[in-house]
């Protein structure tokens, strides 16, 4: 976490605790303003804090808050923060952090009913005492229940993005051991779930090197980032490993720090990581077993039973042979296995059981056993265009040219520049005049780079869908854009009816190509809109609008189940990275995994089309 985030977090926490103690609104606001000012700084606050004048020159920072910032930079904390923390229970702040619950309510719960934890809040809902508070009806209580459920999930699970980074780091470290033949992540990570409980990493050692298992496990326990060895044996270890969510605008926030996943000495959130060494001839069986899902495995084992076979993490065996081996008292540690029907690779297991090979992302017992003629799932390498990207003109970190060169380096034939529209003021949305100039700029970069690299750079916009469903620019301006991504950004608590009407109106707009992050949800953070998806997909099909899977791991919107619904409804899909910074291109894999969880095939994803087909499709709306 950067110092800026730390300082901003402390100031915000001071403001919250003051509010909970019923302090003067003016002081509360001063700390909130200072917190936002620090969070928004492009410079390092630790450097700025060398000069009190420099701090005071910043809008939102006053003499008192300047001193606290200097104190925080020098000592790592603020005395007032520590004093307030002693007075306000952590649980009360967790309650305040629930979306939709304000300080007045949290304070009343605490002061009147003594509620200072989720447990007590749940009890007060159960015994009806919460209802005695002012403005606390059934609707408000339902909202609190929903928010608590989301917070409980947050405490135990991790976004796939940061978890992926940890898994890759661990795999990279362990690969350095010369005896490793195979090493891969299994579990929910391999299935591409939007959140991951723990990491399951499987290793097989080269033939003749099996005795190195213990050394490899010892190496795993000593890796950088390991904060705790929960257990370690000859062939497996359970570790807690630091999750580095830094470097992204979502990462390292306070809520994650306060969650149960934090180590006692609080270096930041950690994820449980199970490393298992399995025999090379069982690697496929172990991958199958530990990839799950549990529901999928239950079905598959039953199918094996029906065919007189036993399926376990060591392989697929003839029932009689396995039982005989078992009753002879041989230990199933993998060193002494009977002859298997299959087990070295997953494909062999599914083939022997006469089940069409399901992609890991499909293994949720959602119809994968009924597939007769498998279709090829979309793959990362199929994606040839990025159609939702931001530049320094709004809130992106790259210029048009940098963005386009990166897209070309990724092997894309097309990149669409879609900066924010005027209503997104915080994101630096473009007023119509600036957009007109920006279109010209994009076109000149296109002229240059198309000649040099052959890439097509399109001028577009991510246009806000306003509360009533109208778009944020007039039609004559929209018509000048090569690509229009229409997205909801504000008023994300609208009811289903209003949200459905709003999004339908955008889909029906003849100049819209793509509906961006349709619900506006943030994984484990914000529920977003809950429109009638069936109606949206039907309209999208009718009006030839692509529904976006926003690939950022914090969004993944459409989500997997929505994708499945959209595929069945027959509308086209876009998978976009919503690029703001260079590393955002890497999020594409999460969008593709979500697509695969929704059984998407490449042909109905517009980003896989060749340049000619894609450009013709875009022009059909002009
Ligand atoms: P997570 O970690 O909560 O995100 O979800 P998973 O799916 O990674 O679950 P996890 O880590 O508990 O176990 C990994 C896989 O191992 C799971 O998908 C299926 C398999 N597995 C683990 N324990 C059992 C079990 O008791 N029975 C069966 N059938 N499978 C299990
Ligand atoms: Ca797991
Ligand atoms: Ca596990
Ligand atoms: Zn957006």
XYZ file of C-alpha atoms and ligand atoms in Angstrom:
656
model
C 0.000 0.000 0.000
C 1.361 3.367 -0.866
C 1.863 5.986 1.768
C -0.815 8.097 0.098
C -3.387 5.350 0.599
C -2.264 4.802 4.194
C -2.527 8.472 5.107
C -5.847 8.884 3.295
C -7.165 5.769 5.039
C -6.203 7.058 8.493
C -7.815 10.454 7.862
C -10.989 8.841 6.606
C -11.065 6.533 9.616
C -10.712 9.542 11.928
C -13.695 11.175 10.219
C -15.762 8.022 10.548
C -14.943 7.537 14.213
C -15.716 11.193 14.951
C -19.092 10.759 13.324
C -19.770 7.638 15.346
C -18.949 9.578 18.504
C -21.393 12.289 17.429
C -18.779 14.974 16.939
C -19.115 18.250 15.143
C -19.889 17.901 11.407
C -17.427 20.614 10.461
C -14.448 18.680 11.857
C -15.696 15.454 10.283
C -15.872 17.134 6.870
C -12.413 18.628 7.214
C -10.927 15.143 7.656
C -12.955 13.661 4.832
C -11.864 16.465 2.503
C -8.222 16.018 3.477
C -8.509 12.258 2.976
C -9.881 12.722 -0.534
C -7.215 15.315 -1.310
C -4.415 12.924 -0.307
C -5.984 9.993 -2.137
C -6.187 12.083 -5.305
C -2.579 13.273 -5.237
C -0.422 12.357 -8.189
C 2.716 13.051 -6.113
C 4.014 11.071 -3.163
C 2.602 12.594 0.029
C 5.756 11.565 1.925
C 7.731 13.951 -0.283
C 5.166 16.757 -0.113
C 5.056 16.487 3.677
C 8.608 17.817 3.855
C 7.049 21.218 3.396
C 4.020 22.340 5.408
C 3.453 25.139 2.864
C 3.289 22.649 0.003
C 0.609 20.707 1.856
C -1.377 23.832 2.690
C -1.367 24.829 -0.959
C -3.416 21.730 -1.757
C -7.139 22.213 -2.010
C -8.850 20.421 0.879
C -5.922 20.424 3.296
C -6.003 22.910 6.197
C -3.508 23.741 8.977
C -4.777 21.047 11.387
C -5.026 18.276 8.821
C -1.626 19.265 7.357
C -0.043 18.653 10.774
C -1.718 15.258 11.020
C -0.466 14.291 7.567
C 3.083 15.257 8.545
C 2.693 13.263 11.776
C 1.459 10.226 9.850
C 4.308 10.353 7.345
C 6.904 10.679 10.139
C 5.541 8.196 12.677
C 3.388 5.880 10.594
C 0.263 6.837 12.505
C -1.694 9.737 14.011
C -2.111 10.046 17.791
C -5.728 11.101 17.373
C -6.411 8.032 15.255
C -5.042 5.807 18.013
C -7.094 7.593 20.686
C -10.293 7.325 18.708
C -9.600 3.673 17.874
C -9.516 2.951 21.612
C -13.006 4.443 21.995
C -14.784 3.009 18.957
C -14.996 -0.799 18.686
C -13.788 -2.195 15.365
C -17.166 -3.916 14.944
C -18.985 -0.581 14.944
C -16.737 0.633 12.141
C -17.370 -2.584 10.234
C -21.092 -1.956 10.581
C -20.621 1.598 9.342
C -18.702 0.232 6.361
C -21.793 -1.701 5.215
C -23.066 -0.135 2.002
C -26.185 1.970 2.478
C -25.772 2.292 6.238
C -24.907 5.786 7.476
C -23.175 7.029 10.632
C -26.418 8.136 12.324
C -27.808 4.619 12.109
C -24.577 2.920 13.147
C -24.303 5.311 16.085
C -27.895 4.677 17.169
C -27.348 0.914 16.990
C -24.246 1.199 19.116
C -25.375 3.824 21.645
C -28.999 2.723 22.103
C -28.830 -1.039 21.587
C -25.167 -1.742 22.330
C -24.593 -3.300 18.902
C -20.853 -3.408 18.240
C -20.444 -6.486 16.031
C -22.145 -8.292 13.147
C -23.108 -11.045 15.605
C -24.972 -8.589 17.822
C -26.538 -6.926 14.798
C -27.830 -10.300 13.606
C -29.207 -11.037 17.078
C -30.973 -7.665 17.187
C -32.582 -8.405 13.820
C -33.636 -11.859 15.026
C -35.222 -10.678 18.288
C -36.858 -7.658 16.677
C -35.108 -5.065 18.835
C -33.514 -3.400 15.794
C -36.988 -2.383 14.670
C -37.328 -0.111 17.711
C -34.832 2.297 16.123
C -36.197 5.190 14.087
C -36.600 4.617 10.315
C -35.832 0.930 10.672
C -38.483 -0.915 8.654
C -38.511 -4.283 6.921
C -36.972 -2.837 3.782
C -34.040 -1.284 5.645
C -33.466 -4.539 7.537
C -33.518 -6.581 4.333
C -30.832 -4.267 2.943
C -28.695 -4.701 6.061
C -28.992 -8.489 5.835
C -27.894 -8.425 2.210
C -24.950 -6.150 2.986
C -23.854 -8.371 5.882
C -23.957 -11.454 3.667
C -21.705 -9.684 1.163
C -19.316 -8.567 3.916
C -19.103 -12.117 5.290
C -18.097 -13.331 1.853
C -15.507 -10.577 1.567
C -13.891 -11.685 4.812
C -13.171 -15.185 3.572
C -12.720 -14.940 -0.169
C -10.432 -13.170 -2.604
C -10.881 -11.547 -5.995
C -9.534 -13.825 -8.701
C -7.145 -11.117 -9.996
C -4.902 -10.712 -6.944
C -5.232 -14.457 -6.160
C -4.016 -15.240 -9.689
C -0.935 -13.093 -9.127
C -0.137 -15.014 -5.929
C -0.590 -18.375 -7.677
C 1.726 -17.344 -10.522
C 4.338 -16.117 -8.051
C 4.232 -19.369 -6.070
C 4.407 -21.460 -9.242
C 7.304 -19.384 -10.571
C 9.201 -19.819 -7.297
C 8.683 -23.600 -7.060
C 9.496 -24.180 -10.736
C 13.037 -23.155 -9.889
C 13.426 -26.587 -8.275
C 14.992 -28.740 -10.958
C 12.930 -31.826 -10.079
C 9.538 -30.311 -10.911
C 7.904 -31.924 -13.960
C 4.412 -30.369 -13.756
C 3.010 -27.594 -11.595
C -0.451 -26.097 -12.016
C -3.230 -24.406 -10.084
C -6.401 -26.450 -9.531
C -9.519 -25.573 -7.488
C -11.785 -22.600 -8.055
C -8.895 -20.635 -9.568
C -8.643 -23.085 -12.459
C -12.413 -23.023 -12.849
C -12.160 -19.235 -13.198
C -14.565 -18.371 -10.406
C -14.824 -14.652 -9.694
C -13.768 -15.237 -6.092
C -11.350 -17.775 -4.688
C -11.373 -19.199 -1.150
C -7.939 -20.776 -1.159
C -5.325 -21.757 -3.720
C -4.776 -25.427 -4.578
C -1.455 -25.953 -6.318
C -0.439 -29.372 -7.574
C 3.107 -30.494 -8.302
C 4.460 -33.673 -9.895
C 8.154 -34.475 -9.776
C 10.217 -35.954 -12.583
C 10.574 -39.702 -12.723
C 13.297 -40.851 -10.316
C 13.140 -37.527 -8.430
C 10.181 -38.449 -6.189
C 12.367 -38.307 -3.097
C 12.745 -34.541 -3.573
C 9.150 -33.930 -2.436
C 10.175 -33.053 1.101
C 12.815 -30.600 -0.122
C 10.266 -28.944 -2.393
C 7.773 -28.584 0.457
C 10.521 -27.087 2.635
C 11.266 -24.653 -0.175
C 7.584 -23.701 -0.380
C 7.491 -22.943 3.353
C 10.413 -20.536 2.990
C 9.116 -18.609 -0.027
C 8.953 -14.828 0.142
C 5.452 -13.729 1.103
C 4.694 -16.729 3.334
C 3.439 -15.323 6.636
C 2.474 -18.590 8.285
C 2.982 -22.329 7.841
C -0.337 -23.795 8.946
C 0.889 -27.355 8.418
C 3.674 -29.061 6.510
C 4.381 -32.723 5.799
C 6.386 -34.797 3.340
C 4.137 -34.182 0.331
C 1.967 -31.219 1.283
C 1.943 -27.836 2.962
C -0.772 -25.392 3.924
C 0.544 -21.859 3.939
C -0.715 -18.333 4.331
C 0.723 -16.128 1.601
C 0.510 -12.345 1.261
C -1.873 -11.073 -1.371
C -0.470 -8.038 -3.092
C -3.405 -6.096 -4.440
C -1.222 -3.017 -4.772
C -0.679 -1.208 -8.013
C -4.371 -1.218 -8.868
C -6.894 1.434 -8.066
C -8.983 -1.130 -6.193
C -6.296 -2.680 -4.068
C -5.235 -2.530 -0.468
C -8.363 -1.010 0.933
C -9.190 -0.936 4.572
C -12.095 -3.365 4.449
C -9.884 -6.147 3.186
C -7.368 -5.317 5.881
C -9.959 -5.625 8.607
C -11.197 -8.924 7.283
C -10.577 -12.285 8.873
C -8.015 -13.016 6.199
C -5.531 -10.640 7.786
C -2.553 -11.944 9.726
C -2.222 -11.088 13.390
C 0.678 -8.725 12.718
C -1.254 -7.238 9.823
C 1.143 -7.040 6.906
C -1.962 -7.110 4.733
C -4.430 -9.727 3.572
C -3.206 -13.273 3.033
C -4.606 -16.248 1.148
C -4.378 -19.875 2.224
C -2.296 -21.779 -0.274
C -2.231 -25.577 -0.328
C 0.709 -27.119 -2.160
C 0.484 -30.864 -2.858
C 3.056 -33.139 -4.463
C 1.425 -36.032 -6.324
C 2.870 -38.891 -8.386
C 3.406 -38.055 -12.052
C 1.245 -41.005 -13.140
C -1.591 -39.610 -10.960
C -1.239 -35.982 -12.042
C -4.334 -35.987 -14.258
C -6.442 -37.699 -11.594
C -5.240 -35.245 -8.949
C -5.941 -32.285 -11.246
C -9.413 -33.657 -11.900
C -10.094 -34.277 -8.209
C -8.767 -30.970 -6.894
C -10.201 -28.843 -9.688
C -13.685 -29.861 -8.653
C -16.185 -28.501 -8.324
C -17.393 -30.734 -5.575
C -20.782 -31.085 -7.301
C -19.110 -32.003 -10.577
C -16.939 -34.604 -8.847
C -19.882 -36.203 -7.053
C -21.591 -36.743 -10.416
C -18.441 -38.036 -12.092
C -17.664 -40.519 -9.311
C -21.216 -41.841 -9.490
C -20.790 -42.349 -13.246
C -17.598 -44.299 -12.551
C -19.392 -46.458 -9.997
C -22.076 -47.282 -12.572
C -19.334 -48.625 -14.831
C -17.684 -50.732 -12.119
C -14.861 -48.249 -11.678
C -13.431 -46.278 -8.759
C -12.334 -42.684 -9.322
C -10.147 -40.963 -6.726
C -7.265 -38.512 -6.626
C -4.819 -41.307 -7.593
C -6.532 -42.445 -10.748
C -9.407 -44.351 -12.292
C -9.303 -48.010 -11.249
C -11.210 -51.171 -11.788
C -13.396 -51.435 -8.712
C -12.333 -54.967 -7.796
C -8.647 -54.247 -8.255
C -8.834 -51.097 -6.117
C -10.788 -52.846 -3.321
C -8.392 -55.784 -3.219
C -5.428 -53.426 -3.074
C -7.147 -51.445 -0.368
C -8.000 -54.446 1.831
C -4.431 -55.660 1.650
C -3.810 -52.712 3.947
C -1.638 -50.809 1.542
C -1.411 -47.130 2.358
C -2.770 -44.788 -0.229
C 0.088 -42.332 -0.223
C 0.674 -42.785 -3.905
C 3.865 -44.814 -3.549
C 2.110 -48.126 -4.083
C -0.769 -47.924 -6.542
C -2.420 -50.749 -8.468
C -2.656 -50.632 -12.242
C -4.981 -47.804 -13.317
C -7.439 -47.512 -16.204
C -6.455 -43.825 -16.493
C -4.857 -41.145 -14.333
C -1.827 -39.515 -15.956
C -4.006 -36.984 -17.774
C -7.551 -35.695 -17.333
C -8.568 -36.372 -20.924
C -7.922 -40.086 -20.408
C -10.207 -40.159 -17.380
C -13.142 -38.442 -19.098
C -12.632 -40.553 -22.229
C -12.664 -43.788 -20.209
C -15.888 -42.676 -18.531
C -17.417 -41.719 -21.900
C -18.008 -38.125 -20.841
C -17.310 -35.326 -23.343
C -14.306 -33.440 -21.949
C -15.611 -30.437 -19.994
C -13.460 -27.305 -19.783
C -12.458 -26.610 -16.152
C -14.726 -23.537 -16.202
C -17.702 -25.737 -17.062
C -17.318 -28.142 -14.146
C -20.145 -26.894 -11.961
C -22.737 -29.619 -12.653
C -24.657 -27.180 -14.835
C -25.351 -29.495 -17.731
C -21.807 -30.494 -18.717
C -22.659 -34.201 -18.363
C -25.441 -33.912 -20.932
C -23.195 -32.649 -23.728
C -23.061 -35.075 -26.630
C -21.208 -33.037 -29.236
C -18.801 -30.672 -27.464
C -18.295 -27.219 -29.011
C -14.934 -25.511 -28.814
C -14.841 -22.964 -25.976
C -13.499 -19.499 -26.588
C -9.795 -19.058 -25.794
C -7.601 -16.128 -24.858
C -5.779 -16.305 -28.192
C -9.072 -15.857 -30.087
C -9.375 -12.219 -28.957
C -8.174 -9.841 -31.679
C -9.614 -6.466 -30.695
C -10.083 -4.271 -27.629
C -13.155 -2.060 -27.833
C -13.248 -0.288 -24.459
C -10.161 1.688 -23.465
C -9.326 4.999 -21.806
C -6.481 7.455 -22.401
C -5.031 10.428 -20.563
C -7.850 12.444 -22.143
C -10.087 11.109 -19.340
C -8.891 8.804 -16.531
C -6.469 6.533 -18.385
C -2.701 6.456 -17.889
C -1.652 6.102 -21.542
C -1.738 8.372 -24.562
C -3.682 7.284 -27.648
C -0.481 6.169 -29.301
C 0.805 4.210 -26.288
C -2.541 2.480 -25.969
C -2.565 1.541 -29.647
C 1.030 0.311 -29.691
C 0.293 -1.948 -26.726
C -2.786 -3.298 -28.461
C -0.681 -4.080 -31.517
C 1.958 -5.769 -29.357
C -0.840 -7.980 -28.013
C -1.628 -9.055 -31.550
C -4.845 -7.040 -31.884
C -5.960 -5.699 -35.260
C -8.234 -3.039 -33.723
C -8.296 -0.806 -30.662
C -11.160 1.544 -29.830
C -10.439 4.656 -27.781
C -13.487 5.154 -25.578
C -12.876 7.875 -23.031
C -15.554 8.892 -20.540
C -18.430 11.206 -21.426
C -19.220 14.583 -19.878
C -21.345 13.442 -16.896
C -18.514 11.330 -15.497
C -16.846 14.395 -14.043
C -14.707 12.504 -11.506
C -13.301 10.383 -14.334
C -12.492 13.487 -16.413
C -15.335 12.994 -18.885
C -15.054 14.984 -22.128
C -17.303 17.928 -22.921
C -18.569 17.863 -26.548
C -15.917 20.307 -27.792
C -13.107 18.261 -26.283
C -14.571 15.079 -27.710
C -14.624 16.593 -31.232
C -10.952 17.497 -30.886
C -10.228 14.050 -29.399
C -11.855 12.336 -32.392
C -9.456 14.242 -34.656
C -6.501 13.243 -32.471
C -7.511 9.581 -32.586
C -7.890 9.727 -36.346
C -4.423 11.199 -36.808
C -2.896 8.482 -34.614
C -4.800 5.976 -36.732
C -3.393 7.467 -39.951
C 0.133 7.178 -38.603
C -0.073 3.740 -36.974
C -2.211 2.101 -39.617
C 0.520 2.869 -42.105
C 3.293 1.769 -39.776
C 1.719 -1.291 -38.072
C -1.530 -2.025 -39.858
C -3.581 -1.558 -36.691
C -6.954 0.213 -36.798
C -7.462 2.861 -34.126
C -11.124 3.743 -33.730
C -12.599 6.871 -32.188
C -15.260 6.013 -29.658
C -16.641 6.940 -26.292
C -17.824 5.219 -23.150
C -21.038 7.185 -22.927
C -22.906 7.380 -19.642
C -26.388 5.970 -19.624
C -28.149 8.630 -17.573
C -30.700 7.714 -14.908
C -33.605 7.850 -17.359
C -31.812 5.863 -20.041
C -30.899 8.785 -22.267
C -27.290 9.089 -23.417
C -24.747 11.674 -22.367
C -24.133 13.209 -25.845
C -26.481 14.347 -28.567
C -27.094 12.013 -31.501
C -25.228 14.128 -34.062
C -22.058 13.807 -31.973
C -22.597 10.085 -31.287
C -22.974 9.557 -35.031
C -19.420 10.850 -35.531
C -18.015 8.092 -33.336
C -16.849 4.775 -34.775
C -17.775 2.937 -31.571
C -20.255 3.755 -28.816
C -20.020 1.832 -25.553
C -22.972 2.840 -23.376
C -22.513 2.160 -19.650
C -24.305 2.914 -16.390
C -22.072 4.653 -13.806
C -24.409 6.512 -11.446
C -27.730 5.698 -9.747
C -26.824 2.037 -9.341
C -29.383 1.427 -6.596
C -32.393 1.905 -8.888
C -35.083 -0.742 -8.556
C -35.450 -3.515 -11.122
C -38.200 -1.822 -13.098
C -36.366 1.500 -13.432
C -33.062 -0.209 -14.210
C -34.627 -2.407 -16.891
C -36.305 0.585 -18.568
C -33.099 2.581 -18.386
C -30.904 -0.089 -19.975
C -33.519 -1.073 -22.563
C -33.622 2.511 -23.750
C -29.849 2.474 -24.261
C -29.980 -0.856 -26.105
C -32.730 0.438 -28.374
C -30.702 3.549 -29.258
C -29.685 3.056 -32.904
C -26.156 4.461 -32.436
C -25.108 2.175 -29.554
C -22.808 -0.776 -30.304
C -21.974 -2.203 -26.893
C -23.652 -2.145 -23.487
C -20.685 -1.710 -21.098
C -20.571 -3.404 -17.662
C -24.374 -3.728 -17.746
C -25.102 -3.931 -14.012
C -22.289 -1.807 -12.599
C -21.692 -4.338 -9.853
C -18.298 -4.645 -8.159
C -17.390 -8.142 -6.981
C -17.773 -8.397 -3.179
C -18.242 -4.641 -2.977
C -21.377 -3.446 -4.696
C -24.439 -5.307 -5.908
C -25.154 -2.881 -8.761
C -28.345 -2.848 -10.804
C -30.553 -5.935 -10.991
C -32.444 -5.459 -14.261
C -34.559 -8.132 -15.940
C -31.677 -9.694 -17.871
C -33.911 -11.832 -20.090
C -35.570 -8.694 -21.462
C -32.201 -6.990 -21.986
C -30.792 -9.972 -23.885
C -33.871 -10.260 -26.080
C -33.625 -6.558 -26.913
C -29.861 -6.809 -27.502
C -30.483 -9.594 -30.004
C -33.214 -7.650 -31.747
C -31.174 -4.427 -31.975
C -27.851 -6.144 -32.654
C -26.140 -4.699 -29.580
C -23.235 -6.553 -27.968
C -23.479 -7.169 -24.241
C -20.092 -6.616 -22.596
C -18.190 -8.899 -20.284
C -16.013 -6.327 -18.573
C -12.827 -8.284 -17.897
C -11.604 -6.346 -14.896
C -11.588 -8.848 -12.011
C -13.332 -6.305 -9.828
C -16.214 -6.081 -12.315
C -16.664 -9.308 -14.321
C -19.919 -7.815 -15.497
C -21.721 -9.588 -17.238
C -21.117 -12.332 -14.696
C -20.839 -16.038 -15.612
C -24.518 -16.887 -15.166
C -25.556 -13.844 -17.203
C -23.236 -14.916 -20.019
C -24.888 -18.335 -20.119
C -28.288 -16.648 -20.301
C -27.089 -14.277 -23.052
C -25.608 -17.147 -25.063
C -28.903 -19.022 -24.852
C -30.788 -15.871 -25.849
C -28.609 -15.603 -28.947
C -27.163 -12.119 -28.582
C -23.578 -11.160 -29.400
C -21.009 -10.598 -26.664
C -18.023 -8.281 -26.288
C -15.102 -9.067 -23.959
C -13.252 -5.883 -23.096
C -10.494 -4.952 -20.684
C -11.731 -1.419 -19.997
C -8.048 -0.487 -20.236
C -6.897 2.345 -18.000
C -3.280 1.258 -17.422
C -0.862 -1.036 -19.320
C -1.378 -3.996 -16.971
C -5.146 -3.923 -17.549
C -4.645 -5.788 -20.831
C -3.677 -8.770 -18.657
C -7.192 -8.855 -17.193
C -8.438 -10.269 -20.476
C -7.931 -13.823 -19.142
C -10.494 -13.215 -16.416
C -13.019 -12.012 -18.957
C -12.336 -15.063 -21.115
C -12.646 -17.448 -18.153
C -15.958 -15.820 -17.223
C -17.053 -16.255 -20.851
C -16.084 -19.935 -20.725
C -18.040 -20.337 -17.488
C -20.973 -19.044 -19.531
C -20.252 -21.578 -22.327
C -19.458 -18.861 -24.859
C -18.057 -19.943 -28.214
C -15.701 -17.679 -30.163
C -18.017 -17.043 -33.125
C -20.514 -14.940 -31.166
C -17.855 -12.778 -29.480
C -17.260 -9.674 -31.603
C -13.665 -9.305 -30.330
C -12.712 -12.542 -32.115
C -13.932 -11.440 -35.530
C -11.412 -10.508 -38.190
C -10.988 -6.817 -38.992
C -13.246 -6.892 -42.019
C -16.176 -8.500 -40.243
C -15.841 -6.382 -37.104
C -15.531 -3.090 -38.995
C -18.519 -3.950 -41.169
C -20.558 -4.732 -38.053
C -19.599 -1.407 -36.457
C -20.455 0.479 -39.659
C -23.861 -1.193 -39.873
C -24.886 1.165 -37.078
C -23.748 4.311 -38.885
P -12.749 -22.350 -2.960
O -11.371 -22.713 -2.524
O -13.709 -22.226 -1.851
O -12.785 -21.160 -3.838
O -13.325 -23.546 -3.843
P -12.609 -24.850 -4.394
O -13.510 -25.425 -5.411
O -11.222 -24.564 -4.795
O -12.670 -25.830 -3.161
P -11.557 -26.427 -2.206
O -10.322 -25.627 -2.185
O -12.222 -26.680 -0.914
O -11.251 -27.842 -2.853
C -10.688 -27.940 -4.135
C -11.352 -29.035 -4.903
O -11.017 -30.287 -4.308
C -12.859 -28.982 -4.882
O -13.380 -28.181 -5.923
C -13.228 -30.431 -5.037
C -12.117 -31.164 -4.350
N -12.473 -31.546 -2.991
C -11.963 -31.052 -1.860
N -12.511 -31.628 -0.802
C -13.402 -32.487 -1.265
C -14.323 -33.384 -0.658
O -14.409 -33.506 0.555
N -15.089 -34.124 -1.494
C -15.008 -34.007 -2.826
N -15.785 -34.711 -3.595
N -14.184 -33.172 -3.420
C -13.380 -32.431 -2.659
Ca -9.579 -23.736 -3.414
Ca -8.128 -26.032 -0.837
Zn -17.245 2.365 -17.218
